[in-house]
Amino acid sequence: MAKEFNVPPVIFPAGGNPLSTAQQRRQPTAPFQPPRPASSAIPFMSFDIGSAPTSASFSNSQFSGPPIGVSANFEDEPPLLEELGINTKQIWNKTVSILMPFRINSKLHEDADLSGPFLLIMAFGLFQLLAGKIHFGILLGWVTVSAIFLYVVFNMLAGRQGNLDVYRCLSLIGYCMLPMVMLSALALFLPQGGMVIFGMAAVFVVWSTRVCTRLLVELASCGDEHRGLIAYACFLIYILFSYLVIF
């Protein structure tokens, strides 16, 4: 005897096919797109990359070559030292003029600069470093104080007619350090504390004093009247630097 099961009837909607109903329920929708403005000043603000027009001005300005008449190389550019205001020929001529204390040309030192003095001071400190003495900070400080001291002394002597400034004092004192540089180089081969180094120090101090005094007298007004006092001030400055070499 067969067993019967009570199966509920399946009722399909009008149309007959259940697959069509599922397809109607699962119809793909287009991705969300914001509304496009009617007129946009910027093309890419429309969020439509494919339809954005290419700007002719942008492509021409970014990818075009150099304009006509503009050189693509740097042959016409001035040298770097000239742009920085460093005249190597002038520095060399000023340095060589210090080597002739009896025929020094004061016209070369009318234009003051600090490039040559800085190199001479660094050379002095380098020779002192080879002797086991670190004096770079002391040298820069003493040169600055010496320039201020010489400026105050000269302008007190000349009064209102004095035309010497601190910048020129720094330049003259720095260039006249050349004999001191030579002394520091020779002191590397001489015994410390001997009579030889004392005698050489006296010669180089007098050399620097004479050159610095002559330049100050010829370049500054009213300097010839107080030559002796100016020479004494220069002598104190350079004998101070000689003590760094001797001791």
PDB file of C-alpha atoms in Angstrom:
ATOM      1  CA  MET A   1       0.000   0.000   0.000  1.00  0.00           C
ATOM      2  CA  ALA A   2       1.553   3.299  -1.067  1.00  0.00           C
ATOM      3  CA  LYS A   3       1.972   6.114   1.450  1.00  0.00           C
ATOM      4  CA  GLU A   4       0.732   9.513   0.368  1.00  0.00           C
ATOM      5  CA  PHE A   5       2.382  12.813   1.381  1.00  0.00           C
ATOM      6  CA  ASN A   6       0.524  16.058   1.604  1.00  0.00           C
ATOM      7  CA  VAL A   7       2.581  18.547  -0.468  1.00  0.00           C
ATOM      8  CA  PRO A   8       1.331  22.137  -0.476  1.00  0.00           C
ATOM      9  CA  PRO A   9       0.752  23.473  -3.931  1.00  0.00           C
ATOM     10  CA  VAL A  10       3.235  25.963  -5.431  1.00  0.00           C
ATOM     11  CA  ILE A  11       1.543  29.032  -6.744  1.00  0.00           C
ATOM     12  CA  PHE A  12       3.424  31.091  -9.342  1.00  0.00           C
ATOM     13  CA  PRO A  13       2.584  34.710 -10.042  1.00  0.00           C
ATOM     14  CA  ALA A  14       1.116  35.792 -13.286  1.00  0.00           C
ATOM     15  CA  GLY A  15       3.804  35.431 -15.919  1.00  0.00           C
ATOM     16  CA  GLY A  16       4.520  31.888 -15.231  1.00  0.00           C
ATOM     17  CA  ASN A  17       8.347  31.800 -14.891  1.00  0.00           C
ATOM     18  CA  PRO A  18      10.006  32.331 -11.470  1.00  0.00           C
ATOM     19  CA  LEU A  19      13.398  33.086 -13.023  1.00  0.00           C
ATOM     20  CA  SER A  20      12.026  36.098 -14.776  1.00  0.00           C
ATOM     21  CA  THR A  21      10.764  37.418 -11.464  1.00  0.00           C
ATOM     22  CA  ALA A  22      14.188  37.048  -9.862  1.00  0.00           C
ATOM     23  CA  GLN A  23      15.786  38.829 -12.773  1.00  0.00           C
ATOM     24  CA  GLN A  24      13.283  41.599 -12.455  1.00  0.00           C
ATOM     25  CA  ARG A  25      14.126  41.953  -8.800  1.00  0.00           C
ATOM     26  CA  ARG A  26      17.911  41.869  -9.380  1.00  0.00           C
ATOM     27  CA  GLN A  27      18.280  44.231 -12.247  1.00  0.00           C
ATOM     28  CA  PRO A  28      21.782  45.859 -12.214  1.00  0.00           C
ATOM     29  CA  THR A  29      21.765  49.504 -11.446  1.00  0.00           C
ATOM     30  CA  ALA A  30      24.182  52.041 -12.784  1.00  0.00           C
ATOM     31  CA  PRO A  31      26.879  53.341 -10.346  1.00  0.00           C
ATOM     32  CA  PHE A  32      26.039  56.463  -8.476  1.00  0.00           C
ATOM     33  CA  GLN A  33      26.985  59.597 -10.333  1.00  0.00           C
ATOM     34  CA  PRO A  34      26.537  63.054  -8.886  1.00  0.00           C
ATOM     35  CA  PRO A  35      24.694  65.553 -10.968  1.00  0.00           C
ATOM     36  CA  ARG A  36      26.891  67.341 -13.435  1.00  0.00           C
ATOM     37  CA  PRO A  37      26.900  71.117 -13.418  1.00  0.00           C
ATOM     38  CA  ALA A  38      25.741  72.808 -16.549  1.00  0.00           C
ATOM     39  CA  SER A  39      28.874  74.956 -16.860  1.00  0.00           C
ATOM     40  CA  SER A  40      32.077  74.275 -14.928  1.00  0.00           C
ATOM     41  CA  ALA A  41      35.143  76.491 -15.062  1.00  0.00           C
ATOM     42  CA  ILE A  42      37.455  73.554 -14.240  1.00  0.00           C
ATOM     43  CA  PRO A  43      37.064  70.467 -16.484  1.00  0.00           C
ATOM     44  CA  PHE A  44      37.980  67.846 -13.894  1.00  0.00           C
ATOM     45  CA  MET A  45      35.292  69.061 -11.474  1.00  0.00           C
ATOM     46  CA  SER A  46      32.686  67.275 -13.592  1.00  0.00           C
ATOM     47  CA  PHE A  47      33.988  63.857 -12.336  1.00  0.00           C
ATOM     48  CA  ASP A  48      34.075  62.641 -15.902  1.00  0.00           C
ATOM     49  CA  ILE A  49      37.674  61.873 -16.741  1.00  0.00           C
ATOM     50  CA  GLY A  50      37.019  60.605 -20.197  1.00  0.00           C
ATOM     51  CA  SER A  51      35.056  63.602 -21.288  1.00  0.00           C
ATOM     52  CA  ALA A  52      37.314  66.300 -19.843  1.00  0.00           C
ATOM     53  CA  PRO A  53      38.884  68.332 -22.675  1.00  0.00           C
ATOM     54  CA  THR A  54      42.632  68.739 -22.818  1.00  0.00           C
ATOM     55  CA  SER A  55      43.781  72.250 -22.091  1.00  0.00           C
ATOM     56  CA  ALA A  56      45.874  73.522 -24.922  1.00  0.00           C
ATOM     57  CA  SER A  57      47.465  76.264 -22.843  1.00  0.00           C
ATOM     58  CA  PHE A  58      48.553  73.806 -20.131  1.00  0.00           C
ATOM     59  CA  SER A  59      50.134  71.396 -22.591  1.00  0.00           C
ATOM     60  CA  ASN A  60      51.913  74.176 -24.413  1.00  0.00           C
ATOM     61  CA  SER A  61      53.263  75.790 -21.262  1.00  0.00           C
ATOM     62  CA  GLN A  62      54.401  72.553 -19.614  1.00  0.00           C
ATOM     63  CA  PHE A  63      55.817  70.522 -22.472  1.00  0.00           C
ATOM     64  CA  SER A  64      56.969  73.094 -24.967  1.00  0.00           C
ATOM     65  CA  GLY A  65      60.654  73.845 -25.379  1.00  0.00           C
ATOM     66  CA  PRO A  66      62.515  76.955 -24.170  1.00  0.00           C
ATOM     67  CA  PRO A  67      61.343  80.243 -25.639  1.00  0.00           C
ATOM     68  CA  ILE A  68      63.134  81.668 -28.604  1.00  0.00           C
ATOM     69  CA  GLY A  69      66.096  83.861 -27.665  1.00  0.00           C
ATOM     70  CA  VAL A  70      66.751  82.234 -24.252  1.00  0.00           C
ATOM     71  CA  SER A  71      70.014  80.317 -23.999  1.00  0.00           C
ATOM     72  CA  ALA A  72      69.746  76.799 -22.611  1.00  0.00           C
ATOM     73  CA  ASN A  73      73.326  76.710 -21.294  1.00  0.00           C
ATOM     74  CA  PHE A  74      75.165  78.677 -18.606  1.00  0.00           C
ATOM     75  CA  GLU A  75      78.015  80.032 -20.689  1.00  0.00           C
ATOM     76  CA  ASP A  76      76.870  83.617 -20.210  1.00  0.00           C
ATOM     77  CA  GLU A  77      76.573  83.293 -16.437  1.00  0.00           C
ATOM     78  CA  PRO A  78      79.270  85.119 -14.374  1.00  0.00           C
ATOM     79  CA  PRO A  79      81.614  83.028 -12.195  1.00  0.00           C
ATOM     80  CA  LEU A  80      80.500  82.155  -8.683  1.00  0.00           C
ATOM     81  CA  LEU A  81      83.312  84.093  -6.992  1.00  0.00           C
ATOM     82  CA  GLU A  82      82.388  87.183  -8.971  1.00  0.00           C
ATOM     83  CA  GLU A  83      78.766  86.865  -7.890  1.00  0.00           C
ATOM     84  CA  LEU A  84      79.894  86.615  -4.262  1.00  0.00           C
ATOM     85  CA  GLY A  85      82.037  89.733  -4.621  1.00  0.00           C
ATOM     86  CA  ILE A  86      85.387  87.899  -4.255  1.00  0.00           C
ATOM     87  CA  ASN A  87      88.060  89.228  -6.587  1.00  0.00           C
ATOM     88  CA  THR A  88      90.939  86.762  -6.464  1.00  0.00           C
ATOM     89  CA  LYS A  89      93.257  88.948  -8.550  1.00  0.00           C
ATOM     90  CA  GLN A  90      92.745  91.901  -6.247  1.00  0.00           C
ATOM     91  CA  ILE A  91      93.342  89.732  -3.180  1.00  0.00           C
ATOM     92  CA  TRP A  92      96.583  88.440  -4.687  1.00  0.00           C
ATOM     93  CA  ASN A  93      97.813  91.943  -5.555  1.00  0.00           C
ATOM     94  CA  LYS A  94      97.071  93.207  -2.056  1.00  0.00           C
ATOM     95  CA  THR A  95      98.860  90.263  -0.476  1.00  0.00           C
ATOM     96  CA  VAL A  96     101.926  90.690  -2.670  1.00  0.00           C
ATOM     97  CA  SER A  97     102.062  94.414  -1.864  1.00  0.00           C
ATOM     98  CA  ILE A  98     102.514  93.581   1.836  1.00  0.00           C
ATOM     99  CA  LEU A  99     105.748  91.775   0.953  1.00  0.00           C
ATOM    100  CA  MET A 100     107.314  95.113  -0.052  1.00  0.00           C
ATOM    101  CA  PRO A 101     107.155  97.270   3.092  1.00  0.00           C
ATOM    102  CA  PHE A 102     109.290 100.071   1.636  1.00  0.00           C
ATOM    103  CA  ARG A 103     107.385 100.347  -1.672  1.00  0.00           C
ATOM    104  CA  ILE A 104     103.855  99.516  -0.748  1.00  0.00           C
ATOM    105  CA  ASN A 105     101.101 100.682  -3.076  1.00  0.00           C
ATOM    106  CA  SER A 106      98.310 102.115  -0.940  1.00  0.00           C
ATOM    107  CA  LYS A 107      95.959 102.511  -3.926  1.00  0.00           C
ATOM    108  CA  LEU A 108      95.438  98.753  -3.996  1.00  0.00           C
ATOM    109  CA  HIS A 109      93.915  98.908  -0.506  1.00  0.00           C
ATOM    110  CA  GLU A 110      91.431 101.684  -1.198  1.00  0.00           C
ATOM    111  CA  ASP A 111      88.702  99.068  -1.710  1.00  0.00           C
ATOM    112  CA  ALA A 112      88.428  97.208   1.573  1.00  0.00           C
ATOM    113  CA  ASP A 113      87.423  93.550   1.662  1.00  0.00           C
ATOM    114  CA  LEU A 114      87.391  90.720   4.190  1.00  0.00           C
ATOM    115  CA  SER A 115      88.066  87.729   1.931  1.00  0.00           C
ATOM    116  CA  GLY A 116      91.852  88.103   1.933  1.00  0.00           C
ATOM    117  CA  PRO A 117      92.119  88.830   5.684  1.00  0.00           C
ATOM    118  CA  PHE A 118      89.964  85.804   6.455  1.00  0.00           C
ATOM    119  CA  LEU A 119      92.244  83.533   4.416  1.00  0.00           C
ATOM    120  CA  LEU A 120      95.361  84.908   6.134  1.00  0.00           C
ATOM    121  CA  ILE A 121      93.853  84.477   9.584  1.00  0.00           C
ATOM    122  CA  MET A 122      92.855  80.903   8.760  1.00  0.00           C
ATOM    123  CA  ALA A 123      96.398  80.237   7.494  1.00  0.00           C
ATOM    124  CA  PHE A 124      97.802  81.626  10.756  1.00  0.00           C
ATOM    125  CA  GLY A 125      95.483  79.365  12.735  1.00  0.00           C
ATOM    126  CA  LEU A 126      96.421  76.361  10.572  1.00  0.00           C
ATOM    127  CA  PHE A 127     100.132  76.785  11.282  1.00  0.00           C
ATOM    128  CA  GLN A 128      99.344  77.173  14.963  1.00  0.00           C
ATOM    129  CA  LEU A 129      97.318  73.971  14.778  1.00  0.00           C
ATOM    130  CA  LEU A 130     100.324  72.162  13.313  1.00  0.00           C
ATOM    131  CA  ALA A 131     102.271  73.383  16.351  1.00  0.00           C
ATOM    132  CA  GLY A 132      99.654  71.872  18.667  1.00  0.00           C
ATOM    133  CA  LYS A 133      97.788  75.103  19.462  1.00  0.00           C
ATOM    134  CA  ILE A 134      94.125  75.653  18.691  1.00  0.00           C
ATOM    135  CA  HIS A 135      93.705  79.412  18.292  1.00  0.00           C
ATOM    136  CA  PHE A 136      90.995  79.865  15.650  1.00  0.00           C
ATOM    137  CA  GLY A 137      88.451  81.388  18.013  1.00  0.00           C
ATOM    138  CA  ILE A 138      91.083  83.514  19.724  1.00  0.00           C
ATOM    139  CA  LEU A 139      92.325  84.866  16.390  1.00  0.00           C
ATOM    140  CA  LEU A 140      88.886  85.895  15.168  1.00  0.00           C
ATOM    141  CA  GLY A 141      88.092  87.521  18.492  1.00  0.00           C
ATOM    142  CA  TRP A 142      91.395  89.359  18.755  1.00  0.00           C
ATOM    143  CA  VAL A 143      91.197  90.666  15.191  1.00  0.00           C
ATOM    144  CA  THR A 144      87.722  92.056  15.836  1.00  0.00           C
ATOM    145  CA  VAL A 145      88.749  93.679  19.120  1.00  0.00           C
ATOM    146  CA  SER A 146      91.922  95.060  17.513  1.00  0.00           C
ATOM    147  CA  ALA A 147      89.935  96.645  14.686  1.00  0.00           C
ATOM    148  CA  ILE A 148      87.565  98.299  17.158  1.00  0.00           C
ATOM    149  CA  PHE A 149      90.528  99.481  19.254  1.00  0.00           C
ATOM    150  CA  LEU A 150      92.293 100.979  16.238  1.00  0.00           C
ATOM    151  CA  TYR A 151      89.061 102.603  15.055  1.00  0.00           C
ATOM    152  CA  VAL A 152      88.451 104.257  18.449  1.00  0.00           C
ATOM    153  CA  VAL A 153      92.059 105.446  18.808  1.00  0.00           C
ATOM    154  CA  PHE A 154      92.259 106.937  15.330  1.00  0.00           C
ATOM    155  CA  ASN A 155      88.916 108.713  15.482  1.00  0.00           C
ATOM    156  CA  MET A 156      89.751 110.127  18.901  1.00  0.00           C
ATOM    157  CA  LEU A 157      92.945 111.551  17.434  1.00  0.00           C
ATOM    158  CA  ALA A 158      91.430 112.806  14.181  1.00  0.00           C
ATOM    159  CA  GLY A 159      88.198 114.097  15.686  1.00  0.00           C
ATOM    160  CA  ARG A 160      85.365 114.938  13.350  1.00  0.00           C
ATOM    161  CA  GLN A 161      87.689 114.930  10.347  1.00  0.00           C
ATOM    162  CA  GLY A 162      88.430 111.224  10.681  1.00  0.00           C
ATOM    163  CA  ASN A 163      86.980 109.027   7.954  1.00  0.00           C
ATOM    164  CA  LEU A 164      88.197 105.616   9.122  1.00  0.00           C
ATOM    165  CA  ASP A 165      85.553 102.927   9.661  1.00  0.00           C
ATOM    166  CA  VAL A 166      85.675  99.513  11.325  1.00  0.00           C
ATOM    167  CA  TYR A 167      85.388  97.665   8.002  1.00  0.00           C
ATOM    168  CA  ARG A 168      88.568  99.276   6.665  1.00  0.00           C
ATOM    169  CA  CYS A 169      90.334  98.599   9.956  1.00  0.00           C
ATOM    170  CA  LEU A 170      89.471  94.909   9.693  1.00  0.00           C
ATOM    171  CA  SER A 171      90.739  94.802   6.120  1.00  0.00           C
ATOM    172  CA  LEU A 172      94.058  96.528   6.871  1.00  0.00           C
ATOM    173  CA  ILE A 173      94.796  94.587  10.044  1.00  0.00           C
ATOM    174  CA  GLY A 174      93.970  91.324   8.265  1.00  0.00           C
ATOM    175  CA  TYR A 175      96.209  91.937   5.266  1.00  0.00           C
ATOM    176  CA  CYS A 176      99.057  93.106   7.495  1.00  0.00           C
ATOM    177  CA  MET A 177      98.848  89.737   9.268  1.00  0.00           C
ATOM    178  CA  LEU A 178     100.925  88.251   6.435  1.00  0.00           C
ATOM    179  CA  PRO A 179     104.260  88.663   8.312  1.00  0.00           C
ATOM    180  CA  MET A 180     102.654  86.999  11.337  1.00  0.00           C
ATOM    181  CA  VAL A 181     101.631  84.086   9.111  1.00  0.00           C
ATOM    182  CA  MET A 182     105.202  83.769   7.915  1.00  0.00           C
ATOM    183  CA  LEU A 183     106.421  83.858  11.514  1.00  0.00           C
ATOM    184  CA  SER A 184     104.029  81.093  12.550  1.00  0.00           C
ATOM    185  CA  ALA A 185     105.232  78.962   9.620  1.00  0.00           C
ATOM    186  CA  LEU A 186     108.912  79.453  10.447  1.00  0.00           C
ATOM    187  CA  ALA A 187     108.290  78.824  14.143  1.00  0.00           C
ATOM    188  CA  LEU A 188     107.488  75.192  13.325  1.00  0.00           C
ATOM    189  CA  PHE A 189     111.182  74.594  12.591  1.00  0.00           C
ATOM    190  CA  LEU A 190     112.627  76.656  15.466  1.00  0.00           C
ATOM    191  CA  PRO A 191     113.017  75.698  19.139  1.00  0.00           C
ATOM    192  CA  GLN A 192     110.467  77.295  21.420  1.00  0.00           C
ATOM    193  CA  GLY A 193     111.763  79.910  23.847  1.00  0.00           C
ATOM    194  CA  GLY A 194     115.081  80.486  22.087  1.00  0.00           C
ATOM    195  CA  MET A 195     116.687  83.777  21.184  1.00  0.00           C
ATOM    196  CA  VAL A 196     116.278  83.074  17.481  1.00  0.00           C
ATOM    197  CA  ILE A 197     112.502  83.030  17.599  1.00  0.00           C
ATOM    198  CA  PHE A 198     112.453  86.171  19.759  1.00  0.00           C
ATOM    199  CA  GLY A 199     114.634  88.014  17.245  1.00  0.00           C
ATOM    200  CA  MET A 200     112.521  86.859  14.294  1.00  0.00           C
ATOM    201  CA  ALA A 201     109.331  87.834  16.117  1.00  0.00           C
ATOM    202  CA  ALA A 202     110.688  91.357  16.660  1.00  0.00           C
ATOM    203  CA  VAL A 203     111.498  91.698  12.951  1.00  0.00           C
ATOM    204  CA  PHE A 204     108.079  90.514  11.790  1.00  0.00           C
ATOM    205  CA  VAL A 205     106.250  92.677  14.331  1.00  0.00           C
ATOM    206  CA  VAL A 206     108.092  95.761  13.096  1.00  0.00           C
ATOM    207  CA  TRP A 207     107.309  94.726   9.519  1.00  0.00           C
ATOM    208  CA  SER A 208     103.578  94.439  10.183  1.00  0.00           C
ATOM    209  CA  THR A 209     103.553  97.666  12.200  1.00  0.00           C
ATOM    210  CA  ARG A 210     105.252  99.666   9.482  1.00  0.00           C
ATOM    211  CA  VAL A 211     102.980  98.427   6.723  1.00  0.00           C
ATOM    212  CA  CYS A 212      99.762  98.910   8.694  1.00  0.00           C
ATOM    213  CA  THR A 213     100.796 102.386   9.867  1.00  0.00           C
ATOM    214  CA  ARG A 214     101.675 103.547   6.370  1.00  0.00           C
ATOM    215  CA  LEU A 215      98.409 102.293   4.923  1.00  0.00           C
ATOM    216  CA  LEU A 216      96.396 103.991   7.638  1.00  0.00           C
ATOM    217  CA  VAL A 217      98.226 107.272   7.238  1.00  0.00           C
ATOM    218  CA  GLU A 218      97.848 107.339   3.449  1.00  0.00           C
ATOM    219  CA  LEU A 219      94.265 106.120   3.245  1.00  0.00           C
ATOM    220  CA  ALA A 220      92.709 108.001   6.163  1.00  0.00           C
ATOM    221  CA  SER A 221      92.575 111.751   6.506  1.00  0.00           C
ATOM    222  CA  CYS A 222      94.535 113.494   9.274  1.00  0.00           C
ATOM    223  CA  GLY A 223      96.653 110.401   9.756  1.00  0.00           C
ATOM    224  CA  ASP A 224     100.028 111.982   9.040  1.00  0.00           C
ATOM    225  CA  GLU A 225      99.714 114.265  12.049  1.00  0.00           C
ATOM    226  CA  HIS A 226      99.438 111.341  14.465  1.00  0.00           C
ATOM    227  CA  ARG A 227     101.769 108.833  12.826  1.00  0.00           C
ATOM    228  CA  GLY A 228     103.607 108.007  16.044  1.00  0.00           C
ATOM    229  CA  LEU A 229     100.479 107.216  18.069  1.00  0.00           C
ATOM    230  CA  ILE A 230      99.027 105.145  15.244  1.00  0.00           C
ATOM    231  CA  ALA A 231     102.265 103.180  14.966  1.00  0.00           C
ATOM    232  CA  TYR A 232     102.216 102.533  18.715  1.00  0.00           C
ATOM    233  CA  ALA A 233      98.652 101.174  18.511  1.00  0.00           C
ATOM    234  CA  CYS A 234      99.591  98.905  15.588  1.00  0.00           C
ATOM    235  CA  PHE A 235     102.695  97.727  17.466  1.00  0.00           C
ATOM    236  CA  LEU A 236     100.565  96.655  20.436  1.00  0.00           C
ATOM    237  CA  ILE A 237      98.218  94.747  18.146  1.00  0.00           C
ATOM    238  CA  TYR A 238     100.862  92.721  16.336  1.00  0.00           C
ATOM    239  CA  ILE A 239     103.022  92.034  19.351  1.00  0.00           C
ATOM    240  CA  LEU A 240      99.936  90.459  20.879  1.00  0.00           C
ATOM    241  CA  PHE A 241      99.683  88.058  17.938  1.00  0.00           C
ATOM    242  CA  SER A 242     103.389  87.271  18.145  1.00  0.00           C
ATOM    243  CA  TYR A 243     102.921  86.063  21.720  1.00  0.00           C
ATOM    244  CA  LEU A 244     100.643  83.316  20.366  1.00  0.00           C
ATOM    245  CA  VAL A 245     103.557  82.055  18.270  1.00  0.00           C
ATOM    246  CA  ILE A 246     106.296  82.399  20.885  1.00  0.00           C
ATOM    247  CA  PHE A 247     104.496  80.957  23.910  1.00  0.00           C
TER     248      PHE A 247
END
